[in-house]
Amino acid sequence: MYFLGFNWNPEGTLFKIGFIQIKYYNLLWIAAFVVGWFIMKRIFQREKKSMEQLDSLFIYTVVSIMLGARLGHVFFYDWAYYKNHLLEILLPIRESANSSLFGFINGYEFTGFTGLASHGATIAAIIGVWLYCRKWDNIGVVWLLDRLVIPSAIGASFVRIGNFFNSEINGKIVDKSFFLATRFIRDSDDMPSYKAMALTQEKTAGAAYNAIEHNPDFVEVLQSIPYRHPAQLYEGVCYLFVFVILYLLYWKTDKGNKRGFLFGLFLALLFSVRFVVEFFKKSQGGFEENLGLFSTGQWLSIPMIVLGILFMYKPLPSTRYH
């Protein structure tokens, strides 16, 4: 008897406009920034900061987070590929022999930015905040970080849900009797699109995956795809709890007055979650084969956790600061 074990086979694309694909993942990224803007608006109003400063902050954070997330994925997880495909680092395209971009650029397809890393986003966000605070000298770096982590936590939750829609960052194989066992039909390792199309003789990946799921002629192919942990959901739900904790501490207690505490708590909680969930994820690549013991994501999380604890317990005056 299975409680929640299920097949997962969303196309990931909500709709298309010409060659541009609007994906659930992209929309959830947009939602993360929009919700973050509204949360920071409330905070800035409470702290008597101007909307001009908020609008400027929005630009700095969007650019730094997106750039950092992208570069983090490139250098931490997939440099072996991108060192030979430099054009793809900052452009939403990928080399594909049978595809055509804009109808006349052969050998490439539009993919959107599907390779983004939270560690890179965190590092770049801190740099972006530092640059922003150089422009607005009445706002301190740590003061701002203590407040930005609140929308950042819920944004991280949105992004992991987007990963779930994309059937990426899937978990390790689990027995089908596990109550959350998920068969990711579009898993790029278990059933890459070229393999699905070859087995079904369908002309598009979407049609091929749908045939595997619903056509009884391919029931053996479907059964060959293993069930996995929905690690993205584990992470997304835990990040939501991190958001609730930070939100309540800021609005209901005086922890927002303790310099660096909320920022440190964010780092400690978020990357502790990441460290634990990594035990349930399949390998994402990177440098883990050289170091062993832990995954790349876990190795990158350890210094973040240590830094967070240092900020939490660093003795600083408990007053509202700038």
GROMACS .gro file of C-alpha atoms in nm:
model
  322
    1MET     CA    1   0.000   0.000   0.000
    2TYR     CA    2   0.146   0.338  -0.103
    3PHE     CA    3   0.047   0.664   0.058
    4LEU     CA    4   0.199   0.934  -0.159
    5GLY     CA    5   0.429   0.751  -0.399
    6PHE     CA    6   0.360   0.891  -0.746
    7ASN     CA    7   0.479   0.955  -1.100
    8TRP     CA    8   0.607   1.308  -1.165
    9ASN     CA    9   0.607   1.418  -1.527
   10PRO     CA   10   0.538   1.793  -1.571
   11GLU     CA   11   0.685   1.944  -1.885
   12GLY     CA   12   0.823   2.232  -1.679
   13THR     CA   13   0.721   2.489  -1.941
   14LEU     CA   14   0.404   2.686  -1.868
   15PHE     CA   15   0.381   2.832  -2.221
   16LYS     CA   16   0.596   2.938  -2.515
   17ILE     CA   17   0.625   3.268  -2.700
   18GLY     CA   18   0.810   3.190  -3.021
   19PHE     CA   19   1.145   3.041  -2.921
   20ILE     CA   20   1.116   3.172  -2.564
   21GLN     CA   21   1.000   2.922  -2.303
   22ILE     CA   22   0.826   3.050  -1.990
   23LYS     CA   23   0.898   2.788  -1.727
   24TYR     CA   24   0.750   2.733  -1.382
   25TYR     CA   25   1.106   2.760  -1.251
   26ASN     CA   26   1.151   3.108  -1.400
   27LEU     CA   27   0.814   3.223  -1.266
   28LEU     CA   28   0.902   3.104  -0.917
   29TRP     CA   29   1.227   3.301  -0.934
   30ILE     CA   30   1.023   3.608  -1.030
   31ALA     CA   31   0.778   3.537  -0.747
   32ALA     CA   32   1.070   3.516  -0.503
   33PHE     CA   33   1.187   3.866  -0.596
   34VAL     CA   34   0.835   4.013  -0.596
   35VAL     CA   35   0.748   3.870  -0.254
   36GLY     CA   36   1.090   3.978  -0.129
   37TRP     CA   37   1.025   4.334  -0.247
   38PHE     CA   38   0.698   4.354  -0.054
   39ILE     CA   39   0.857   4.215   0.263
   40MET     CA   40   1.146   4.462   0.240
   41LYS     CA   41   0.899   4.744   0.175
   42ARG     CA   42   0.734   4.675   0.511
   43ILE     CA   43   1.073   4.661   0.678
   44PHE     CA   44   1.194   4.983   0.517
   45GLN     CA   45   0.874   5.161   0.618
   46ARG     CA   46   0.920   5.041   0.974
   47GLU     CA   47   1.283   5.151   0.975
   48LYS     CA   48   1.198   5.484   0.808
   49LYS     CA   49   1.403   5.427   0.495
   50SER     CA   50   1.303   5.577   0.161
   51MET     CA   51   1.140   5.395  -0.129
   52GLU     CA   52   1.418   5.527  -0.350
   53GLN     CA   53   1.663   5.330  -0.140
   54LEU     CA   54   1.441   5.021  -0.168
   55ASP     CA   55   1.419   5.044  -0.547
   56SER     CA   56   1.796   5.077  -0.569
   57LEU     CA   57   1.837   4.777  -0.338
   58PHE     CA   58   1.608   4.570  -0.558
   59ILE     CA   59   1.830   4.627  -0.861
   60TYR     CA   60   2.148   4.546  -0.669
   61THR     CA   61   2.006   4.225  -0.523
   62VAL     CA   62   1.851   4.094  -0.845
   63VAL     CA   63   2.170   4.146  -1.045
   64SER     CA   64   2.406   4.012  -0.778
   65ILE     CA   65   2.197   3.707  -0.685
   66MET     CA   66   2.130   3.598  -1.044
   67LEU     CA   67   2.490   3.653  -1.151
   68GLY     CA   68   2.630   3.483  -0.841
   69ALA     CA   69   2.391   3.188  -0.866
   70ARG     CA   70   2.491   3.134  -1.227
   71LEU     CA   71   2.866   3.165  -1.171
   72GLY     CA   72   2.840   2.948  -0.861
   73HIS     CA   73   2.693   2.665  -1.066
   74VAL     CA   74   2.951   2.711  -1.342
   75PHE     CA   75   3.259   2.710  -1.119
   76PHE     CA   76   3.148   2.489  -0.828
   77TYR     CA   77   2.961   2.218  -1.017
   78ASP     CA   78   3.018   2.212  -1.393
   79TRP     CA   79   3.340   2.388  -1.493
   80ALA     CA   80   3.451   2.081  -1.690
   81TYR     CA   81   3.167   2.155  -1.934
   82TYR     CA   82   3.160   2.534  -1.932
   83LYS     CA   83   3.534   2.582  -1.982
   84ASN     CA   84   3.468   2.462  -2.337
   85HIS     CA   85   3.134   2.647  -2.372
   86LEU     CA   86   3.210   2.996  -2.241
   87LEU     CA   87   2.929   3.156  -2.441
   88GLU     CA   88   2.673   2.956  -2.244
   89ILE     CA   89   2.782   3.090  -1.906
   90LEU     CA   90   2.589   3.416  -1.933
   91LEU     CA   91   2.348   3.332  -2.216
   92PRO     CA   92   2.035   3.112  -2.170
   93ILE     CA   93   2.132   2.870  -2.446
   94ARG     CA   94   2.293   2.530  -2.474
   95GLU     CA   95   2.470   2.348  -2.753
   96SER     CA   96   2.239   2.101  -2.927
   97ALA     CA   97   2.328   1.943  -3.260
   98ASN     CA   98   1.969   1.904  -3.384
   99SER     CA   99   1.834   2.242  -3.274
  100SER     CA  100   1.819   2.591  -3.418
  101LEU     CA  101   1.809   2.920  -3.231
  102PHE     CA  102   1.595   3.199  -3.381
  103GLY     CA  103   1.547   2.970  -3.680
  104PHE     CA  104   1.890   3.037  -3.827
  105ILE     CA  105   2.158   2.985  -3.560
  106ASN     CA  106   2.212   2.612  -3.587
  107GLY     CA  107   2.355   2.396  -3.312
  108TYR     CA  108   2.200   2.578  -3.014
  109GLU     CA  109   1.870   2.576  -2.827
  110PHE     CA  110   1.709   2.822  -2.584
  111THR     CA  111   1.704   2.668  -2.235
  112GLY     CA  112   1.674   2.951  -1.984
  113PHE     CA  113   1.912   2.962  -1.690
  114THR     CA  114   1.858   2.620  -1.534
  115GLY     CA  115   2.197   2.592  -1.366
  116LEU     CA  116   2.199   2.811  -1.053
  117ALA     CA  117   2.375   2.753  -0.720
  118SER     CA  118   2.260   2.883  -0.381
  119HIS     CA  119   2.615   2.911  -0.244
  120GLY     CA  120   2.714   3.138  -0.531
  121ALA     CA  121   2.397   3.343  -0.483
  122THR     CA  122   2.472   3.392  -0.112
  123ILE     CA  123   2.829   3.505  -0.170
  124ALA     CA  124   2.727   3.741  -0.450
  125ALA     CA  125   2.438   3.883  -0.246
  126ILE     CA  126   2.680   3.981   0.032
  127ILE     CA  127   2.905   4.150  -0.223
  128GLY     CA  128   2.604   4.325  -0.376
  129VAL     CA  129   2.494   4.453  -0.034
  130TRP     CA  130   2.844   4.588   0.031
  131LEU     CA  131   2.841   4.774  -0.300
  132TYR     CA  132   2.490   4.905  -0.231
  133CYS     CA  133   2.588   5.034   0.113
  134ARG     CA  134   2.879   5.224  -0.038
  135LYS     CA  135   2.620   5.419  -0.235
  136TRP     CA  136   2.386   5.474   0.061
  137ASP     CA  137   2.616   5.552   0.351
  138ASN     CA  138   2.328   5.579   0.600
  139ILE     CA  139   2.263   5.204   0.567
  140GLY     CA  140   2.509   4.961   0.722
  141VAL     CA  141   2.605   4.630   0.563
  142VAL     CA  142   2.523   4.412   0.865
  143TRP     CA  143   2.203   4.610   0.935
  144LEU     CA  144   2.084   4.535   0.584
  145LEU     CA  145   2.194   4.171   0.584
  146ASP     CA  146   1.996   4.113   0.904
  147ARG     CA  147   1.684   4.220   0.719
  148LEU     CA  148   1.746   4.080   0.373
  149VAL     CA  149   1.772   3.725   0.506
  150ILE     CA  150   1.398   3.725   0.581
  151PRO     CA  151   1.281   3.742   0.216
  152SER     CA  152   1.587   3.541   0.109
  153ALA     CA  153   1.465   3.240   0.307
  154ILE     CA  154   1.124   3.227   0.142
  155GLY     CA  155   1.287   3.297  -0.194
  156ALA     CA  156   1.507   2.990  -0.145
  157SER     CA  157   1.193   2.787  -0.079
  158PHE     CA  158   1.035   2.907  -0.405
  159VAL     CA  159   1.348   2.814  -0.600
  160ARG     CA  160   1.351   2.459  -0.465
  161ILE     CA  161   0.986   2.416  -0.563
  162GLY     CA  162   1.092   2.535  -0.909
  163ASN     CA  163   1.360   2.264  -0.912
  164PHE     CA  164   1.086   2.011  -0.835
  165PHE     CA  165   0.884   2.127  -1.136
  166ASN     CA  166   1.198   2.093  -1.348
  167SER     CA  167   1.263   1.739  -1.218
  168GLU     CA  168   1.617   1.846  -1.130
  169ILE     CA  169   1.832   1.806  -0.817
  170ASN     CA  170   1.643   1.484  -0.754
  171GLY     CA  171   1.708   1.260  -0.459
  172LYS     CA  172   1.872   0.921  -0.429
  173ILE     CA  173   1.687   0.602  -0.518
  174VAL     CA  174   1.437   0.491  -0.255
  175ASP     CA  175   1.212   0.187  -0.226
  176LYS     CA  176   0.872   0.238  -0.386
  177SER     CA  177   0.704   0.163  -0.052
  178PHE     CA  178   0.840   0.489   0.092
  179PHE     CA  179   0.541   0.722   0.136
  180LEU     CA  180   0.701   1.008  -0.060
  181ALA     CA  181   0.864   0.791  -0.325
  182THR     CA  182   0.861   0.987  -0.650
  183ARG     CA  183   0.926   0.852  -0.997
  184PHE     CA  184   1.082   1.144  -1.187
  185ILE     CA  185   1.005   1.035  -1.541
  186ARG     CA  186   1.208   1.324  -1.683
  187ASP     CA  187   1.515   1.261  -1.468
  188SER     CA  188   1.810   1.348  -1.692
  189ASP     CA  189   2.009   1.047  -1.569
  190ASP     CA  190   1.737   0.783  -1.549
  191MET     CA  191   1.561   0.879  -1.873
  192PRO     CA  192   1.734   1.151  -2.079
  193SER     CA  193   1.520   1.301  -2.353
  194TYR     CA  194   1.717   1.146  -2.640
  195LYS     CA  195   1.667   0.801  -2.489
  196ALA     CA  196   1.294   0.859  -2.431
  197MET     CA  197   1.249   0.968  -2.793
  198ALA     CA  198   1.447   0.672  -2.925
  199LEU     CA  199   1.243   0.422  -2.722
  200THR     CA  200   0.905   0.566  -2.813
  201GLN     CA  201   0.985   0.694  -3.164
  202GLU     CA  202   0.813   1.022  -3.072
  203LYS     CA  203   0.941   1.342  -3.234
  204THR     CA  204   0.944   1.559  -2.923
  205ALA     CA  205   1.065   1.498  -2.569
  206GLY     CA  206   0.728   1.594  -2.419
  207ALA     CA  207   0.540   1.345  -2.633
  208ALA     CA  208   0.795   1.075  -2.554
  209TYR     CA  209   0.770   1.121  -2.177
  210ASN     CA  210   0.390   1.125  -2.192
  211ALA     CA  211   0.394   0.803  -2.393
  212ILE     CA  212   0.617   0.638  -2.134
  213GLU     CA  213   0.379   0.739  -1.856
  214HIS     CA  214   0.047   0.659  -2.022
  215ASN     CA  215   0.098   0.419  -2.315
  216PRO     CA  216   0.071   0.055  -2.197
  217ASP     CA  217   0.319  -0.042  -2.470
  218PHE     CA  218   0.592   0.124  -2.263
  219VAL     CA  219   0.496  -0.007  -1.919
  220GLU     CA  220   0.830  -0.187  -1.888
  221VAL     CA  221   1.015   0.134  -1.970
  222LEU     CA  222   0.816   0.314  -1.702
  223GLN     CA  223   0.890   0.045  -1.447
  224SER     CA  224   1.261   0.069  -1.524
  225ILE     CA  225   1.267   0.427  -1.393
  226PRO     CA  226   1.342   0.415  -1.018
  227TYR     CA  227   1.161   0.596  -0.740
  228ARG     CA  228   1.362   0.871  -0.572
  229HIS     CA  229   1.349   1.102  -0.272
  230PRO     CA  230   1.184   1.436  -0.363
  231ALA     CA  231   1.481   1.613  -0.206
  232GLN     CA  232   1.375   1.949  -0.351
  233LEU     CA  233   1.053   1.937  -0.149
  234TYR     CA  234   1.237   1.845   0.170
  235GLU     CA  235   1.459   2.146   0.123
  236GLY     CA  236   1.181   2.381   0.014
  237VAL     CA  237   0.961   2.301   0.313
  238CYS     CA  238   1.250   2.338   0.558
  239TYR     CA  239   1.342   2.676   0.408
  240LEU     CA  240   0.983   2.786   0.461
  241PHE     CA  241   1.025   2.712   0.832
  242VAL     CA  242   1.350   2.910   0.833
  243PHE     CA  243   1.157   3.204   0.686
  244VAL     CA  244   0.887   3.179   0.956
  245ILE     CA  245   1.148   3.172   1.233
  246LEU     CA  246   1.335   3.476   1.099
  247TYR     CA  247   1.014   3.667   1.028
  248LEU     CA  248   0.878   3.614   1.379
  249LEU     CA  249   1.211   3.696   1.546
  250TYR     CA  250   1.231   4.025   1.359
  251TRP     CA  251   0.871   4.137   1.412
  252LYS     CA  252   0.795   3.985   1.754
  253THR     CA  253   1.124   4.005   1.946
  254ASP     CA  254   1.421   4.238   1.989
  255LYS     CA  255   1.659   4.001   1.801
  256GLY     CA  256   1.651   4.242   1.509
  257ASN     CA  257   1.840   4.487   1.730
  258LYS     CA  258   2.126   4.246   1.794
  259ARG     CA  259   2.374   4.318   1.521
  260GLY     CA  260   2.443   4.021   1.297
  261PHE     CA  261   2.219   3.776   1.485
  262LEU     CA  262   1.950   3.725   1.219
  263PHE     CA  263   2.208   3.708   0.941
  264GLY     CA  264   2.405   3.449   1.136
  265LEU     CA  265   2.095   3.249   1.220
  266PHE     CA  266   1.996   3.248   0.854
  267LEU     CA  267   2.333   3.110   0.747
  268ALA     CA  268   2.339   2.850   1.025
  269LEU     CA  269   1.984   2.726   0.968
  270LEU     CA  270   1.966   2.740   0.591
  271PHE     CA  271   2.296   2.569   0.527
  272SER     CA  272   2.239   2.313   0.805
  273VAL     CA  273   1.923   2.218   0.617
  274ARG     CA  274   2.124   2.204   0.297
  275PHE     CA  275   2.390   1.987   0.463
  276VAL     CA  276   2.135   1.735   0.592
  277VAL     CA  277   1.925   1.719   0.273
  278GLU     CA  278   2.240   1.653   0.070
  279PHE     CA  279   2.243   1.304   0.224
  280PHE     CA  280   1.920   1.236   0.032
  281LYS     CA  281   2.027   1.392  -0.301
  282LYS     CA  282   2.198   1.218  -0.585
  283SER     CA  283   2.537   1.364  -0.673
  284GLN     CA  284   2.532   1.705  -0.840
  285GLY     CA  285   2.896   1.680  -0.946
  286GLY     CA  286   3.167   1.931  -0.861
  287PHE     CA  287   3.481   1.858  -0.663
  288GLU     CA  288   3.340   1.595  -0.424
  289GLU     CA  289   3.522   1.308  -0.595
  290ASN     CA  290   3.855   1.465  -0.504
  291LEU     CA  291   3.769   1.528  -0.137
  292GLY     CA  292   3.542   1.233  -0.060
  293LEU     CA  293   3.328   1.190   0.254
  294PHE     CA  294   3.086   1.474   0.176
  295SER     CA  295   2.916   1.607  -0.137
  296THR     CA  296   3.017   1.934  -0.302
  297GLY     CA  297   2.710   2.103  -0.153
  298GLN     CA  298   2.802   1.984   0.196
  299TRP     CA  299   3.161   2.102   0.171
  300LEU     CA  300   3.039   2.443   0.057
  301SER     CA  301   2.782   2.456   0.340
  302ILE     CA  302   3.027   2.395   0.625
  303PRO     CA  303   3.202   2.738   0.612
  304MET     CA  304   2.860   2.907   0.579
  305ILE     CA  305   2.738   2.735   0.897
  306VAL     CA  306   3.056   2.828   1.086
  307LEU     CA  307   3.029   3.189   0.967
  308GLY     CA  308   2.667   3.199   1.078
  309ILE     CA  309   2.748   3.077   1.428
  310LEU     CA  310   3.023   3.338   1.460
  311PHE     CA  311   2.780   3.617   1.368
  312MET     CA  312   2.516   3.485   1.610
  313TYR     CA  313   2.745   3.479   1.911
  314LYS     CA  314   2.975   3.769   1.837
  315PRO     CA  315   2.934   4.008   2.134
  316LEU     CA  316   2.786   4.330   1.994
  317PRO     CA  317   2.563   4.594   2.155
  318SER     CA  318   2.190   4.517   2.137
  319THR     CA  319   2.073   4.850   1.996
  320ARG     CA  320   1.907   4.949   1.670
  321TYR     CA  321   2.188   5.039   1.437
  322HIS     CA  322   2.267   5.171   1.091
   0.00000   0.00000   0.00000
